[in-house]
Amino acid sequence: MSARRIFAIVYLLLALGFIFLPVVMLVQYSFQDGLLPVPPFKGVSLRWYEAFLANDRLIHAMGNSTLVAIASSAVATTLGFLAAYGMARRKRRLNLGLQLLLMAPIAVSYLIIAMGLLIVFNWLGISRSLLAVGIGHVVINLPLCFAIVYSQLGEHQANIERAAHDLGASDLKALLLITVPMLWPALLAGFLIAATLSWDEFVIAFLLSKFEVTMPVMIWSMLRSGLNPALNAAGTVVFAISILFVILIELIQARSRRHG
């Protein structure tokens, strides 16, 4: 084995350790029986998961996170699809500029976006709430949904749509019965990616919420009063749900490639 290959393997292992060691420690100590997440490990127990499930604040915050993730992802996916479809089917000189505007939020810090939205909402008289958080998540996730759907809109789909029009289908009927079914893997992948990012997002949720908060904000609030082993269980649940979303995305993309 060459020195270059050994170096590559060592580098890979160090990188994976750096990325996953905190997660492994979090999951490990969510199952321990002790009060503090410090060595030595004091036996396996589910007591902190029971404490997590018995904590009404955490469960309510998880429900808020689920609601915001599903609603904002659905809106972001719908708007991203409509924008991508319009630009792919209507070639105009301004398309490039519009694409740059739609993708701009990706290059902007979440903190700047949250502060800007906070100013706009104050001006419009919209209070800090889950609705405001949802709007913020639509803003940050719409560019990703647009990019995913736009990349899958090809000329072969346009040919099928034209055939449907020749057979008497209206624009709306062709869109709903032809285009959407052909793009369902991209639409579902965009939705799941948006839901994953919304589920874990903290900065926008923190600045735009007040009394009703999401799971990351609740965890941060409880951490201010000190380490609570139940938070390890809560963090593990959040991580597990995020991983589930990622696995679903990979399965959808693999199926799309296999049938594409």
PDB file of N, CA, C and O in Angstrom, residues 190-239:
ATOM      1  N   GLY A 190     -37.210  17.667  -3.136  1.00  0.00           N
ATOM      2  CA  GLY A 190     -37.158  19.059  -2.706  1.00  0.00           C
ATOM      3  C   GLY A 190     -37.911  19.278  -1.411  1.00  0.00           C
ATOM      4  O   GLY A 190     -37.450  19.986  -0.515  1.00  0.00           O
ATOM      5  N   PHE A 191     -39.082  18.645  -1.292  1.00  0.00           N
ATOM      6  CA  PHE A 191     -39.878  18.771  -0.073  1.00  0.00           C
ATOM      7  C   PHE A 191     -39.124  18.212   1.139  1.00  0.00           C
ATOM      8  O   PHE A 191     -39.090  18.836   2.215  1.00  0.00           O
ATOM      9  N   LEU A 192     -38.520  17.045   0.986  1.00  0.00           N
ATOM     10  CA  LEU A 192     -37.832  16.417   2.107  1.00  0.00           C
ATOM     11  C   LEU A 192     -36.576  17.187   2.518  1.00  0.00           C
ATOM     12  O   LEU A 192     -36.269  17.306   3.704  1.00  0.00           O
ATOM     13  N   ILE A 193     -35.840  17.717   1.532  1.00  0.00           N
ATOM     14  CA  ILE A 193     -34.668  18.520   1.859  1.00  0.00           C
ATOM     15  C   ILE A 193     -35.090  19.782   2.602  1.00  0.00           C
ATOM     16  O   ILE A 193     -34.477  20.167   3.618  1.00  0.00           O
ATOM     17  N   ALA A 194     -36.148  20.432   2.119  1.00  0.00           N
ATOM     18  CA  ALA A 194     -36.642  21.631   2.790  1.00  0.00           C
ATOM     19  C   ALA A 194     -37.120  21.309   4.206  1.00  0.00           C
ATOM     20  O   ALA A 194     -36.863  22.073   5.151  1.00  0.00           O
ATOM     21  N   ALA A 195     -37.800  20.170   4.361  1.00  0.00           N
ATOM     22  CA  ALA A 195     -38.277  19.782   5.691  1.00  0.00           C
ATOM     23  C   ALA A 195     -37.113  19.503   6.637  1.00  0.00           C
ATOM     24  O   ALA A 195     -37.160  19.860   7.822  1.00  0.00           O
ATOM     25  N   THR A 196     -36.060  18.871   6.126  1.00  0.00           N
ATOM     26  CA  THR A 196     -34.881  18.594   6.953  1.00  0.00           C
ATOM     27  C   THR A 196     -34.228  19.883   7.431  1.00  0.00           C
ATOM     28  O   THR A 196     -33.892  20.027   8.618  1.00  0.00           O
ATOM     29  N   LEU A 197     -34.049  20.825   6.516  1.00  0.00           N
ATOM     30  CA  LEU A 197     -33.422  22.100   6.886  1.00  0.00           C
ATOM     31  C   LEU A 197     -34.308  22.891   7.831  1.00  0.00           C
ATOM     32  O   LEU A 197     -33.814  23.531   8.768  1.00  0.00           O
ATOM     33  N   SER A 198     -35.606  22.869   7.605  1.00  0.00           N
ATOM     34  CA  SER A 198     -36.525  23.584   8.489  1.00  0.00           C
ATOM     35  C   SER A 198     -36.540  22.964   9.882  1.00  0.00           C
ATOM     36  O   SER A 198     -36.570  23.669  10.896  1.00  0.00           O
ATOM     37  N   TRP A 199     -36.508  21.652   9.927  1.00  0.00           N
ATOM     38  CA  TRP A 199     -36.563  20.928  11.208  1.00  0.00           C
ATOM     39  C   TRP A 199     -35.383  21.303  12.108  1.00  0.00           C
ATOM     40  O   TRP A 199     -35.532  21.417  13.325  1.00  0.00           O
ATOM     41  N   ASP A 200     -34.196  21.497  11.527  1.00  0.00           N
ATOM     42  CA  ASP A 200     -32.986  21.767  12.303  1.00  0.00           C
ATOM     43  C   ASP A 200     -32.673  23.252  12.462  1.00  0.00           C
ATOM     44  O   ASP A 200     -31.749  23.600  13.201  1.00  0.00           O
ATOM     45  N   GLU A 201     -33.386  24.124  11.755  1.00  0.00           N
ATOM     46  CA  GLU A 201     -32.994  25.537  11.701  1.00  0.00           C
ATOM     47  C   GLU A 201     -33.243  26.230  13.041  1.00  0.00           C
ATOM     48  O   GLU A 201     -34.279  26.052  13.683  1.00  0.00           O
ATOM     49  N   PHE A 202     -32.266  27.065  13.463  1.00  0.00           N
ATOM     50  CA  PHE A 202     -32.354  27.726  14.768  1.00  0.00           C
ATOM     51  C   PHE A 202     -32.439  29.246  14.683  1.00  0.00           C
ATOM     52  O   PHE A 202     -33.291  29.867  15.331  1.00  0.00           O
ATOM     53  N   VAL A 203     -31.578  29.885  13.887  1.00  0.00           N
ATOM     54  CA  VAL A 203     -31.437  31.343  13.937  1.00  0.00           C
ATOM     55  C   VAL A 203     -32.744  32.042  13.587  1.00  0.00           C
ATOM     56  O   VAL A 203     -33.230  32.906  14.331  1.00  0.00           O
ATOM     57  N   ILE A 204     -33.340  31.679  12.449  1.00  0.00           N
ATOM     58  CA  ILE A 204     -34.594  32.303  12.037  1.00  0.00           C
ATOM     59  C   ILE A 204     -35.707  31.975  13.024  1.00  0.00           C
ATOM     60  O   ILE A 204     -36.505  32.848  13.402  1.00  0.00           O
ATOM     61  N   ALA A 205     -35.766  30.716  13.466  1.00  0.00           N
ATOM     62  CA  ALA A 205     -36.799  30.308  14.428  1.00  0.00           C
ATOM     63  C   ALA A 205     -36.655  31.062  15.740  1.00  0.00           C
ATOM     64  O   ALA A 205     -37.658  31.412  16.381  1.00  0.00           O
ATOM     65  N   PHE A 206     -35.431  31.342  16.145  1.00  0.00           N
ATOM     66  CA  PHE A 206     -35.198  32.048  17.406  1.00  0.00           C
ATOM     67  C   PHE A 206     -35.618  33.515  17.322  1.00  0.00           C
ATOM     68  O   PHE A 206     -36.278  34.044  18.218  1.00  0.00           O
ATOM     69  N   LEU A 207     -35.260  34.178  16.226  1.00  0.00           N
ATOM     70  CA  LEU A 207     -35.537  35.605  16.107  1.00  0.00           C
ATOM     71  C   LEU A 207     -36.985  35.911  15.750  1.00  0.00           C
ATOM     72  O   LEU A 207     -37.485  37.001  16.063  1.00  0.00           O
ATOM     73  N   LEU A 208     -37.671  34.985  15.090  1.00  0.00           N
ATOM     74  CA  LEU A 208     -39.024  35.271  14.611  1.00  0.00           C
ATOM     75  C   LEU A 208     -40.124  34.620  15.440  1.00  0.00           C
ATOM     76  O   LEU A 208     -41.304  34.768  15.112  1.00  0.00           O
ATOM     77  N   SER A 209     -39.766  33.898  16.497  1.00  0.00           N
ATOM     78  CA  SER A 209     -40.782  33.295  17.359  1.00  0.00           C
ATOM     79  C   SER A 209     -40.779  33.991  18.715  1.00  0.00           C
ATOM     80  O   SER A 209     -39.813  34.661  19.082  1.00  0.00           O
ATOM     81  N   LYS A 210     -41.865  33.794  19.444  1.00  0.00           N
ATOM     82  CA  LYS A 210     -41.986  34.452  20.752  1.00  0.00           C
ATOM     83  C   LYS A 210     -42.392  33.443  21.820  1.00  0.00           C
ATOM     84  O   LYS A 210     -41.561  32.948  22.571  1.00  0.00           O
ATOM     85  N   PHE A 211     -43.680  33.126  21.888  1.00  0.00           N
ATOM     86  CA  PHE A 211     -44.155  32.186  22.899  1.00  0.00           C
ATOM     87  C   PHE A 211     -44.193  30.753  22.359  1.00  0.00           C
ATOM     88  O   PHE A 211     -43.850  29.810  23.068  1.00  0.00           O
ATOM     89  N   GLU A 212     -44.631  30.595  21.122  1.00  0.00           N
ATOM     90  CA  GLU A 212     -44.637  29.289  20.479  1.00  0.00           C
ATOM     91  C   GLU A 212     -43.293  29.105  19.774  1.00  0.00           C
ATOM     92  O   GLU A 212     -42.966  29.845  18.846  1.00  0.00           O
ATOM     93  N   VAL A 213     -42.511  28.125  20.211  1.00  0.00           N
ATOM     94  CA  VAL A 213     -41.160  27.958  19.678  1.00  0.00           C
ATOM     95  C   VAL A 213     -40.990  26.563  19.099  1.00  0.00           C
ATOM     96  O   VAL A 213     -41.759  25.646  19.397  1.00  0.00           O
ATOM     97  N   THR A 214     -39.958  26.411  18.280  1.00  0.00           N
ATOM     98  CA  THR A 214     -39.648  25.124  17.674  1.00  0.00           C
ATOM     99  C   THR A 214     -38.671  24.348  18.562  1.00  0.00           C
ATOM    100  O   THR A 214     -38.165  24.867  19.558  1.00  0.00           O
ATOM    101  N   MET A 215     -38.399  23.122  18.179  1.00  0.00           N
ATOM    102  CA  MET A 215     -37.564  22.241  18.991  1.00  0.00           C
ATOM    103  C   MET A 215     -36.147  22.788  19.205  1.00  0.00           C
ATOM    104  O   MET A 215     -35.655  22.787  20.345  1.00  0.00           O
ATOM    105  N   PRO A 216     -35.424  23.241  18.175  1.00  0.00           N
ATOM    106  CA  PRO A 216     -34.073  23.765  18.423  1.00  0.00           C
ATOM    107  C   PRO A 216     -34.064  24.934  19.402  1.00  0.00           C
ATOM    108  O   PRO A 216     -33.164  25.050  20.234  1.00  0.00           O
ATOM    109  N   VAL A 217     -35.065  25.815  19.307  1.00  0.00           N
ATOM    110  CA  VAL A 217     -35.134  26.957  20.211  1.00  0.00           C
ATOM    111  C   VAL A 217     -35.416  26.494  21.640  1.00  0.00           C
ATOM    112  O   VAL A 217     -34.837  27.014  22.607  1.00  0.00           O
ATOM    113  N   MET A 218     -36.296  25.505  21.788  1.00  0.00           N
ATOM    114  CA  MET A 218     -36.594  24.988  23.119  1.00  0.00           C
ATOM    115  C   MET A 218     -35.368  24.323  23.740  1.00  0.00           C
ATOM    116  O   MET A 218     -35.081  24.501  24.933  1.00  0.00           O
ATOM    117  N   ILE A 219     -34.621  23.559  22.955  1.00  0.00           N
ATOM    118  CA  ILE A 219     -33.412  22.921  23.468  1.00  0.00           C
ATOM    119  C   ILE A 219     -32.413  23.980  23.924  1.00  0.00           C
ATOM    120  O   ILE A 219     -31.804  23.869  24.997  1.00  0.00           O
ATOM    121  N   TRP A 220     -32.225  25.016  23.102  1.00  0.00           N
ATOM    122  CA  TRP A 220     -31.309  26.099  23.487  1.00  0.00           C
ATOM    123  C   TRP A 220     -31.773  26.767  24.773  1.00  0.00           C
ATOM    124  O   TRP A 220     -30.951  27.070  25.663  1.00  0.00           O
ATOM    125  N   SER A 221     -33.068  27.014  24.898  1.00  0.00           N
ATOM    126  CA  SER A 221     -33.603  27.663  26.096  1.00  0.00           C
ATOM    127  C   SER A 221     -33.362  26.822  27.341  1.00  0.00           C
ATOM    128  O   SER A 221     -32.989  27.344  28.399  1.00  0.00           O
ATOM    129  N   MET A 222     -33.531  25.518  27.237  1.00  0.00           N
ATOM    130  CA  MET A 222     -33.323  24.643  28.384  1.00  0.00           C
ATOM    131  C   MET A 222     -31.843  24.490  28.715  1.00  0.00           C
ATOM    132  O   MET A 222     -31.481  24.297  29.879  1.00  0.00           O
ATOM    133  N   LEU A 223     -30.977  24.580  27.693  1.00  0.00           N
ATOM    134  CA  LEU A 223     -29.539  24.487  27.945  1.00  0.00           C
ATOM    135  C   LEU A 223     -29.017  25.671  28.739  1.00  0.00           C
ATOM    136  O   LEU A 223     -27.987  25.572  29.414  1.00  0.00           O
ATOM    137  N   ARG A 224     -29.688  26.800  28.672  1.00  0.00           N
ATOM    138  CA  ARG A 224     -29.242  27.993  29.409  1.00  0.00           C
ATOM    139  C   ARG A 224     -29.286  27.778  30.917  1.00  0.00           C
ATOM    140  O   ARG A 224     -28.554  28.428  31.654  1.00  0.00           O
ATOM    141  N   SER A 225     -30.147  26.869  31.362  1.00  0.00           N
ATOM    142  CA  SER A 225     -30.251  26.597  32.792  1.00  0.00           C
ATOM    143  C   SER A 225     -29.364  25.436  33.218  1.00  0.00           C
ATOM    144  O   SER A 225     -29.425  25.006  34.367  1.00  0.00           O
ATOM    145  N   GLY A 226     -28.534  24.927  32.309  1.00  0.00           N
ATOM    146  CA  GLY A 226     -27.604  23.855  32.647  1.00  0.00           C
ATOM    147  C   GLY A 226     -27.894  22.592  31.861  1.00  0.00           C
ATOM    148  O   GLY A 226     -28.927  22.459  31.197  1.00  0.00           O
ATOM    149  N   LEU A 227     -26.955  21.647  31.940  1.00  0.00           N
ATOM    150  CA  LEU A 227     -27.091  20.386  31.231  1.00  0.00           C
ATOM    151  C   LEU A 227     -28.226  19.561  31.818  1.00  0.00           C
ATOM    152  O   LEU A 227     -28.317  19.386  33.031  1.00  0.00           O
ATOM    153  N   ASN A 228     -29.076  19.080  30.948  1.00  0.00           N
ATOM    154  CA  ASN A 228     -30.180  18.214  31.351  1.00  0.00           C
ATOM    155  C   ASN A 228     -30.095  16.943  30.511  1.00  0.00           C
ATOM    156  O   ASN A 228     -30.178  17.007  29.286  1.00  0.00           O
ATOM    157  N   PRO A 229     -29.916  15.786  31.147  1.00  0.00           N
ATOM    158  CA  PRO A 229     -29.766  14.553  30.367  1.00  0.00           C
ATOM    159  C   PRO A 229     -30.929  14.287  29.420  1.00  0.00           C
ATOM    160  O   PRO A 229     -30.760  13.628  28.397  1.00  0.00           O
ATOM    161  N   ALA A 230     -32.120  14.795  29.748  1.00  0.00           N
ATOM    162  CA  ALA A 230     -33.258  14.601  28.857  1.00  0.00           C
ATOM    163  C   ALA A 230     -33.036  15.295  27.523  1.00  0.00           C
ATOM    164  O   ALA A 230     -33.591  14.876  26.495  1.00  0.00           O
ATOM    165  N   LEU A 231     -32.203  16.335  27.521  1.00  0.00           N
ATOM    166  CA  LEU A 231     -31.909  17.025  26.271  1.00  0.00           C
ATOM    167  C   LEU A 231     -31.067  16.164  25.345  1.00  0.00           C
ATOM    168  O   LEU A 231     -31.124  16.326  24.120  1.00  0.00           O
ATOM    169  N   ASN A 232     -30.248  15.265  25.913  1.00  0.00           N
ATOM    170  CA  ASN A 232     -29.517  14.323  25.068  1.00  0.00           C
ATOM    171  C   ASN A 232     -30.487  13.429  24.300  1.00  0.00           C
ATOM    172  O   ASN A 232     -30.292  13.153  23.110  1.00  0.00           O
ATOM    173  N   ALA A 233     -31.534  12.996  25.000  1.00  0.00           N
ATOM    174  CA  ALA A 233     -32.552  12.179  24.339  1.00  0.00           C
ATOM    175  C   ALA A 233     -33.287  13.003  23.289  1.00  0.00           C
ATOM    176  O   ALA A 233     -33.549  12.521  22.178  1.00  0.00           O
ATOM    177  N   ALA A 234     -33.601  14.269  23.604  1.00  0.00           N
ATOM    178  CA  ALA A 234     -34.288  15.132  22.642  1.00  0.00           C
ATOM    179  C   ALA A 234     -33.411  15.366  21.416  1.00  0.00           C
ATOM    180  O   ALA A 234     -33.885  15.314  20.277  1.00  0.00           O
ATOM    181  N   GLY A 235     -32.116  15.626  21.648  1.00  0.00           N
ATOM    182  CA  GLY A 235     -31.201  15.833  20.534  1.00  0.00           C
ATOM    183  C   GLY A 235     -31.063  14.590  19.675  1.00  0.00           C
ATOM    184  O   GLY A 235     -30.960  14.679  18.443  1.00  0.00           O
ATOM    185  N   THR A 236     -31.066  13.425  20.295  1.00  0.00           N
ATOM    186  CA  THR A 236     -30.980  12.176  19.550  1.00  0.00           C
ATOM    187  C   THR A 236     -32.212  11.973  18.678  1.00  0.00           C
ATOM    188  O   THR A 236     -32.111  11.520  17.529  1.00  0.00           O
ATOM    189  N   VAL A 237     -33.384  12.316  19.209  1.00  0.00           N
ATOM    190  CA  VAL A 237     -34.612  12.192  18.428  1.00  0.00           C
ATOM    191  C   VAL A 237     -34.580  13.142  17.223  1.00  0.00           C
ATOM    192  O   VAL A 237     -34.941  12.764  16.108  1.00  0.00           O
ATOM    193  N   VAL A 238     -34.145  14.385  17.451  1.00  0.00           N
ATOM    194  CA  VAL A 238     -34.036  15.347  16.353  1.00  0.00           C
ATOM    195  C   VAL A 238     -33.071  14.833  15.288  1.00  0.00           C
ATOM    196  O   VAL A 238     -33.350  14.902  14.077  1.00  0.00           O
ATOM    197  N   PHE A 239     -31.930  14.313  15.738  1.00  0.00           N
ATOM    198  CA  PHE A 239     -30.935  13.769  14.799  1.00  0.00           C
ATOM    199  C   PHE A 239     -31.507  12.580  14.031  1.00  0.00           C
ATOM    200  O   PHE A 239     -31.308  12.459  12.816  1.00  0.00           O
TER     201      PHE A 239
END
